[in-house]
Amino acid sequence: MHSPTRHHNPDREPTGGSCCAPSRSDTAQPAPAPLTASPVAGMTSALVRLPGGQFWMGSEDRDCYPADGEGPVRPVRVSRFAIAAHTVTNAEFSQFASATGYLTDAERYGWSYVFAGFLPAALRRNAHRPDPTPWWCAVPGATWWAPEGPGSDIDARADHPVVHVSWRDAQAYCAWAGVRLPSEAEWEYAARGGVEHARYPWGDEPEDEGCYRANIFRGRFPTHNTAADGYSGTAPVEAFAPNAFGLYQMVGNVWEWCADHWSADHPLGLAVDPRGPADGETRVLRGGSYLCHDSYCNRYRVAARIHNSPDSSSGNTGFRVAA
């Protein structure tokens, strides 16, 4: 392996606001009685076996966010493992909820974060909005089976990624299914698909108009989404072409929980099967979502990362499993 070229644009420093959902702790609301799930028909996702190996993790490119701990670019080796071809779907999560009676954190708390653009005026007016990210509304009754709150459903979204799931919810699903969450290093190795140093799973170049490779926000964030790629919210998990490893939508669509505690500090030497810090208050998410936008929050790159508390949930957060 050769060391990549390093360059950095200080104008890309994050300002505190982003398309990423705030922490649940930013909003204090009482939790009403738990809700009852409304399941849909089930599906089964395939695990893709990857050989593992050494790769360059992270980014110091001009469009990275240094404060997010994207760099330094560093050598990492991962052992062979298997990872799901796509994120867990509504249908798959429904099987789990039906079999176990499990209630998600959104159901227990009685609310979750929904993008304001999806809500009717009455819900937008009455919902609490965190000051740094007013496009997020804390909506009572928003849950995985009612993604936009009361009156919404997933009847036509069985093959869409499940959302409004916290890290703790993802862990519960994994325990039931006999799988686990990927480590952050495994996730990035898988997302890169064997393409070294690239910004996206398909290479360095952004998409061409009319040849869309990911489900992201298109237009003027946060007020006008043209949905030119066909989707204003979540897309079916196999709606776009997979990467070279056969993995679908490793970027865009929904943020994906990883197993690791968050840290913005990384060792410079070779790390073998890193698992992040031993403890911490937040967990890592990777991949960006349908709310990422080149001009505002370009975090649908393979090296981009954020973090949130393990009980937080939103309409653009899901997960993918590994083994």
Short mmCIF file of C-alpha atoms in Angstrom, two decimals:
data_model
loop_
_atom_site.label_atom_id
_atom_site.label_comp_id
_atom_site.label_asym_id
_atom_site.label_seq_id
_atom_site.Cartn_x
_atom_site.Cartn_y
_atom_site.Cartn_z
CA MET A 1 0.00 0.00 0.00
CA HIS A 2 1.12 3.54 -0.64
CA SER A 3 0.28 6.52 1.52
CA PRO A 4 -2.46 8.73 0.02
CA THR A 5 -2.06 12.39 -0.82
CA ARG A 6 -3.30 14.53 2.03
CA HIS A 7 -4.97 17.89 1.66
CA HIS A 8 -7.55 19.77 3.68
CA ASN A 9 -9.89 22.67 3.13
CA PRO A 10 -10.49 24.62 6.37
CA ASP A 11 -13.63 26.17 4.89
CA ARG A 12 -15.33 22.77 5.26
CA GLU A 13 -15.24 22.82 9.06
CA PRO A 14 -18.67 21.88 10.46
CA THR A 15 -20.61 24.70 12.08
CA GLY A 16 -22.73 22.62 14.48
CA GLY A 17 -25.76 22.28 12.24
CA SER A 18 -26.22 19.40 9.85
CA CYS A 19 -28.76 17.10 8.27
CA CYS A 20 -27.98 14.62 11.04
CA ALA A 21 -30.58 14.22 13.77
CA PRO A 22 -29.90 15.71 17.21
CA SER A 23 -29.58 13.65 20.36
CA ARG A 24 -32.69 12.58 22.22
CA SER A 25 -31.29 14.35 25.28
CA ASP A 26 -31.71 17.68 23.46
CA THR A 27 -35.48 17.36 23.89
CA ALA A 28 -37.27 16.55 27.14
CA GLN A 29 -40.78 15.19 26.75
CA PRO A 30 -42.83 12.78 28.88
CA ALA A 31 -43.34 9.29 27.50
CA PRO A 32 -46.99 8.17 27.19
CA ALA A 33 -48.11 4.54 27.32
CA PRO A 34 -46.24 2.27 24.88
CA LEU A 35 -47.66 1.91 21.39
CA THR A 36 -48.66 -1.34 19.69
CA ALA A 37 -46.80 -2.34 16.53
CA SER A 38 -48.54 -2.97 13.22
CA PRO A 39 -46.37 -5.58 11.44
CA VAL A 40 -45.91 -6.23 7.73
CA ALA A 41 -44.84 -9.34 5.86
CA GLY A 42 -41.27 -10.51 6.53
CA MET A 43 -38.15 -10.77 4.38
CA THR A 44 -34.70 -12.25 4.82
CA SER A 45 -31.48 -10.45 3.89
CA ALA A 46 -28.33 -12.24 2.69
CA LEU A 47 -24.93 -11.88 4.28
CA VAL A 48 -22.01 -11.26 1.95
CA ARG A 49 -18.74 -12.87 3.05
CA LEU A 50 -15.73 -10.59 2.69
CA PRO A 51 -12.09 -11.72 2.82
CA GLY A 52 -10.84 -8.86 4.97
CA GLY A 53 -7.43 -7.34 4.50
CA GLN A 54 -5.56 -4.08 4.86
CA PHE A 55 -6.88 -0.74 3.61
CA TRP A 56 -6.50 2.99 4.17
CA MET A 57 -9.20 4.24 6.53
CA GLY A 58 -10.32 7.85 6.90
CA SER A 59 -9.93 11.01 4.84
CA GLU A 60 -8.02 14.28 4.79
CA ASP A 61 -9.46 15.40 1.47
CA ARG A 62 -10.63 18.95 0.82
CA ASP A 63 -14.27 18.05 1.48
CA CYS A 64 -13.79 16.21 4.78
CA TYR A 65 -14.82 17.36 8.25
CA PRO A 66 -11.68 17.23 10.43
CA ALA A 67 -13.62 17.91 13.64
CA ASP A 68 -15.57 14.70 12.99
CA GLY A 69 -12.38 12.68 13.32
CA GLU A 70 -12.30 11.61 9.67
CA GLY A 71 -8.51 11.71 9.70
CA PRO A 72 -5.75 10.96 9.82
CA VAL A 73 -5.69 8.53 6.92
CA ARG A 74 -4.31 5.40 8.52
CA PRO A 75 -3.66 1.74 7.72
CA VAL A 76 -6.21 -0.69 9.15
CA ARG A 77 -6.45 -4.45 8.79
CA VAL A 78 -9.72 -6.31 9.31
CA SER A 79 -10.21 -10.06 9.53
CA ARG A 80 -12.66 -11.81 7.26
CA PHE A 81 -16.28 -11.24 8.18
CA ALA A 82 -19.76 -11.19 6.70
CA ILE A 83 -22.05 -8.19 6.32
CA ALA A 84 -25.61 -7.78 5.11
CA ALA A 85 -26.12 -6.83 1.48
CA HIS A 86 -28.51 -4.11 2.63
CA THR A 87 -29.82 -2.42 5.74
CA VAL A 88 -32.48 -4.12 7.86
CA THR A 89 -35.89 -3.54 6.28
CA ASN A 90 -39.26 -2.74 7.79
CA ALA A 91 -40.34 -6.29 6.95
CA GLU A 92 -37.36 -7.84 8.73
CA PHE A 93 -37.74 -5.65 11.79
CA SER A 94 -41.44 -6.46 11.87
CA GLN A 95 -40.62 -10.17 12.18
CA PHE A 96 -38.47 -9.37 15.20
CA ALA A 97 -41.06 -7.12 16.84
CA SER A 98 -43.85 -9.64 16.24
CA ALA A 99 -41.82 -12.56 17.60
CA THR A 100 -40.58 -10.80 20.72
CA GLY A 101 -43.05 -8.01 21.53
CA TYR A 102 -40.07 -5.67 21.65
CA LEU A 103 -40.77 -1.96 22.03
CA THR A 104 -38.23 0.44 20.56
CA ASP A 105 -36.87 3.47 22.37
CA ALA A 106 -39.10 5.68 20.20
CA GLU A 107 -42.12 3.71 21.42
CA ARG A 108 -41.00 3.78 25.04
CA TYR A 109 -40.29 7.51 25.02
CA GLY A 110 -43.38 8.20 22.93
CA TRP A 111 -41.67 10.34 20.26
CA SER A 112 -38.86 10.52 17.73
CA TYR A 113 -37.31 13.05 15.35
CA VAL A 114 -38.96 13.59 11.94
CA PHE A 115 -37.78 15.87 9.14
CA ALA A 116 -40.07 18.92 9.13
CA GLY A 117 -40.61 18.76 5.37
CA PHE A 118 -42.57 15.52 5.77
CA LEU A 119 -45.07 16.91 8.28
CA PRO A 120 -48.39 18.70 7.90
CA ALA A 121 -48.44 22.31 9.07
CA ALA A 122 -50.21 21.54 12.35
CA LEU A 123 -47.58 19.04 13.45
CA ARG A 124 -44.75 21.36 12.42
CA ARG A 125 -46.21 24.27 14.38
CA ASN A 126 -46.71 22.29 17.57
CA ALA A 127 -43.52 20.21 17.52
CA HIS A 128 -40.41 21.06 19.48
CA ARG A 129 -37.47 21.95 17.20
CA PRO A 130 -33.89 22.00 18.51
CA ASP A 131 -32.35 25.42 17.92
CA PRO A 132 -29.28 24.33 15.90
CA THR A 133 -31.34 22.07 13.59
CA PRO A 134 -34.87 23.50 13.23
CA TRP A 135 -35.66 21.14 10.36
CA TRP A 136 -35.97 18.34 12.91
CA CYS A 137 -39.24 18.02 14.84
CA ALA A 138 -39.78 15.89 17.94
CA VAL A 139 -43.04 14.20 16.92
CA PRO A 140 -45.20 12.28 19.44
CA GLY A 141 -46.16 8.91 18.00
CA ALA A 142 -43.35 8.76 15.42
CA THR A 143 -41.99 5.22 15.42
CA TRP A 144 -40.66 2.58 13.03
CA TRP A 145 -44.15 1.60 11.91
CA ALA A 146 -45.42 5.20 11.74
CA PRO A 147 -42.33 7.01 10.39
CA GLU A 148 -43.98 10.44 10.01
CA GLY A 149 -46.08 10.14 13.16
CA PRO A 150 -49.85 9.65 13.54
CA GLY A 151 -51.58 8.83 10.27
CA SER A 152 -48.47 7.49 8.52
CA ASP A 153 -47.62 3.84 7.95
CA ILE A 154 -45.20 1.48 6.21
CA ASP A 155 -47.75 -0.47 4.19
CA ALA A 156 -45.96 0.34 0.93
CA ARG A 157 -42.48 0.37 2.48
CA ALA A 158 -41.82 -3.25 3.44
CA ASP A 159 -38.55 -3.20 1.48
CA HIS A 160 -37.44 0.21 2.79
CA PRO A 161 -34.93 0.48 5.64
CA VAL A 162 -36.41 0.46 9.10
CA VAL A 163 -35.94 3.87 10.75
CA HIS A 164 -36.57 5.39 14.18
CA VAL A 165 -34.36 2.69 15.68
CA SER A 166 -31.78 3.50 18.33
CA TRP A 167 -28.44 1.77 18.85
CA ARG A 168 -30.04 -0.15 21.70
CA ASP A 169 -32.87 -1.26 19.39
CA ALA A 170 -30.33 -2.43 16.80
CA GLN A 171 -28.50 -4.40 19.49
CA ALA A 172 -31.73 -6.07 20.56
CA TYR A 173 -32.47 -7.09 16.97
CA CYS A 174 -28.96 -8.50 16.56
CA ALA A 175 -29.26 -10.55 19.74
CA TRP A 176 -32.52 -12.05 18.46
CA ALA A 177 -31.21 -12.73 14.95
CA GLY A 178 -27.85 -14.16 16.03
CA VAL A 179 -25.82 -11.43 14.32
CA ARG A 180 -24.06 -8.24 15.42
CA LEU A 181 -23.43 -4.68 14.37
CA PRO A 182 -20.32 -4.14 12.25
CA SER A 183 -17.36 -2.37 13.74
CA GLU A 184 -16.66 1.02 12.23
CA ALA A 185 -13.54 -0.34 10.52
CA GLU A 186 -15.49 -3.26 9.06
CA TRP A 187 -18.17 -0.87 7.86
CA GLU A 188 -15.69 1.38 6.01
CA TYR A 189 -13.81 -1.56 4.52
CA ALA A 190 -17.12 -2.91 3.21
CA ALA A 191 -18.32 0.49 1.96
CA ARG A 192 -15.15 1.06 -0.06
CA GLY A 193 -15.67 -2.17 -1.98
CA GLY A 194 -11.95 -2.56 -2.59
CA VAL A 195 -11.60 0.91 -4.15
CA GLU A 196 -8.65 2.61 -2.41
CA HIS A 197 -8.82 6.24 -1.21
CA ALA A 198 -12.10 6.98 -3.03
CA ARG A 199 -14.66 9.45 -1.69
CA TYR A 200 -17.64 7.26 -2.60
CA PRO A 201 -18.22 3.51 -3.03
CA TRP A 202 -18.07 4.01 -6.82
CA GLY A 203 -14.97 6.25 -6.95
CA ASP A 204 -14.03 9.91 -6.58
CA GLU A 205 -16.38 11.51 -9.05
CA PRO A 206 -19.82 12.77 -8.01
CA GLU A 207 -22.86 11.44 -9.77
CA ASP A 208 -23.84 12.46 -13.27
CA GLU A 209 -27.27 13.99 -13.71
CA GLY A 210 -29.66 11.26 -14.73
CA CYS A 211 -27.31 8.52 -13.48
CA TYR A 212 -27.90 8.55 -9.76
CA ARG A 213 -25.89 6.28 -7.50
CA ALA A 214 -27.30 7.19 -4.08
CA ASN A 215 -30.43 8.50 -2.39
CA ILE A 216 -29.52 12.01 -1.17
CA PHE A 217 -31.17 15.43 -0.91
CA ARG A 218 -31.33 17.20 -4.28
CA GLY A 219 -32.26 20.84 -4.52
CA ARG A 220 -31.90 23.53 -1.86
CA PHE A 221 -31.59 22.14 1.67
CA PRO A 222 -33.73 22.13 3.75
CA THR A 223 -36.68 23.73 1.97
CA HIS A 224 -36.79 22.26 -1.54
CA ASN A 225 -35.98 18.69 -2.54
CA THR A 226 -36.46 17.97 -6.23
CA ALA A 227 -36.35 14.21 -5.52
CA ALA A 228 -34.70 13.86 -8.93
CA ASP A 229 -33.34 10.45 -7.91
CA GLY A 230 -36.91 9.27 -7.38
CA TYR A 231 -37.13 9.56 -3.59
CA SER A 232 -37.68 12.40 -1.14
CA GLY A 233 -37.44 10.07 1.87
CA THR A 234 -36.19 6.51 2.20
CA ALA A 235 -35.79 4.33 -0.88
CA PRO A 236 -36.09 0.55 -1.20
CA VAL A 237 -32.88 -1.00 0.08
CA GLU A 238 -31.87 -2.28 -3.37
CA ALA A 239 -33.02 0.76 -5.36
CA PHE A 240 -29.49 1.72 -6.47
CA ALA A 241 -26.64 -0.33 -7.87
CA PRO A 242 -24.42 -2.12 -5.32
CA ASN A 243 -20.70 -1.52 -4.87
CA ALA A 244 -18.02 -3.96 -6.04
CA PHE A 245 -18.63 -6.17 -2.99
CA GLY A 246 -22.33 -6.47 -3.85
CA LEU A 247 -23.44 -4.21 -0.98
CA TYR A 248 -26.35 -1.85 -1.53
CA GLN A 249 -26.54 1.81 -0.50
CA MET A 250 -23.54 1.95 1.79
CA VAL A 251 -23.96 5.71 1.45
CA GLY A 252 -27.17 7.73 1.33
CA ASN A 253 -30.64 6.48 2.27
CA VAL A 254 -30.14 6.07 6.05
CA TRP A 255 -27.40 6.50 8.62
CA GLU A 256 -26.21 3.13 9.92
CA TRP A 257 -25.30 2.37 13.54
CA CYS A 258 -21.92 0.74 14.16
CA ALA A 259 -20.81 -1.14 17.27
CA ASP A 260 -18.10 1.34 18.32
CA HIS A 261 -18.10 4.00 20.96
CA TRP A 262 -17.22 7.39 19.46
CA SER A 263 -13.76 8.89 19.40
CA ALA A 264 -12.21 11.53 17.15
CA ASP A 265 -8.67 10.37 18.00
CA HIS A 266 -7.09 7.51 16.06
CA PRO A 267 -3.68 5.82 16.22
CA LEU A 268 -1.32 6.52 13.33
CA GLY A 269 0.17 3.03 13.15
CA LEU A 270 -1.39 -0.10 11.73
CA ALA A 271 -4.55 -1.06 13.65
CA VAL A 272 -5.75 -4.65 13.48
CA ASP A 273 -9.49 -5.21 13.94
CA PRO A 274 -9.99 -1.95 15.88
CA ARG A 275 -13.16 -1.75 17.95
CA GLY A 276 -13.06 1.87 19.16
CA PRO A 277 -12.78 3.06 22.77
CA ALA A 278 -13.78 0.76 25.62
CA ASP A 279 -16.46 3.18 26.77
CA GLY A 280 -18.14 6.48 25.96
CA GLU A 281 -21.47 8.27 25.91
CA THR A 282 -22.20 8.01 22.18
CA ARG A 283 -21.97 5.48 19.34
CA VAL A 284 -20.76 5.85 15.76
CA LEU A 285 -23.03 6.13 12.71
CA ARG A 286 -21.82 5.88 9.13
CA GLY A 287 -23.03 6.36 5.56
CA GLY A 288 -25.09 9.54 5.46
CA SER A 289 -28.77 9.63 4.52
CA TYR A 290 -31.42 10.93 2.15
CA LEU A 291 -30.92 14.34 3.80
CA CYS A 292 -27.23 14.70 2.90
CA HIS A 293 -26.54 17.43 0.37
CA ASP A 294 -23.33 18.45 -1.41
CA SER A 295 -23.73 22.13 -0.56
CA TYR A 296 -24.56 21.67 3.11
CA CYS A 297 -23.79 18.30 4.71
CA ASN A 298 -21.61 16.22 2.42
CA ARG A 299 -21.49 13.26 4.78
CA TYR A 300 -22.50 10.56 2.33
CA ARG A 301 -18.81 9.91 1.64
CA VAL A 302 -17.31 6.59 2.79
CA ALA A 303 -15.04 8.28 5.36
CA ALA A 304 -17.71 10.57 6.87
CA ARG A 305 -18.92 9.81 10.38
CA ILE A 306 -21.16 11.16 13.12
CA HIS A 307 -22.24 10.00 16.56
CA ASN A 308 -25.31 10.03 18.77
CA SER A 309 -26.50 8.74 22.13
CA PRO A 310 -27.50 5.05 22.10
CA ASP A 311 -31.16 5.85 22.88
CA SER A 312 -31.56 8.44 20.08
CA SER A 313 -33.65 7.80 16.98
CA SER A 314 -34.82 9.61 13.88
CA GLY A 315 -36.48 9.14 10.51
CA ASN A 316 -33.12 8.80 8.75
CA THR A 317 -31.38 6.33 11.06
CA GLY A 318 -31.28 2.56 10.55
CA PHE A 319 -28.69 -0.24 10.68
CA ARG A 320 -27.01 -3.10 8.84
CA VAL A 321 -25.93 -6.35 10.47
CA ALA A 322 -22.69 -8.35 10.36
CA ALA A 323 -21.37 -11.68 11.53
#
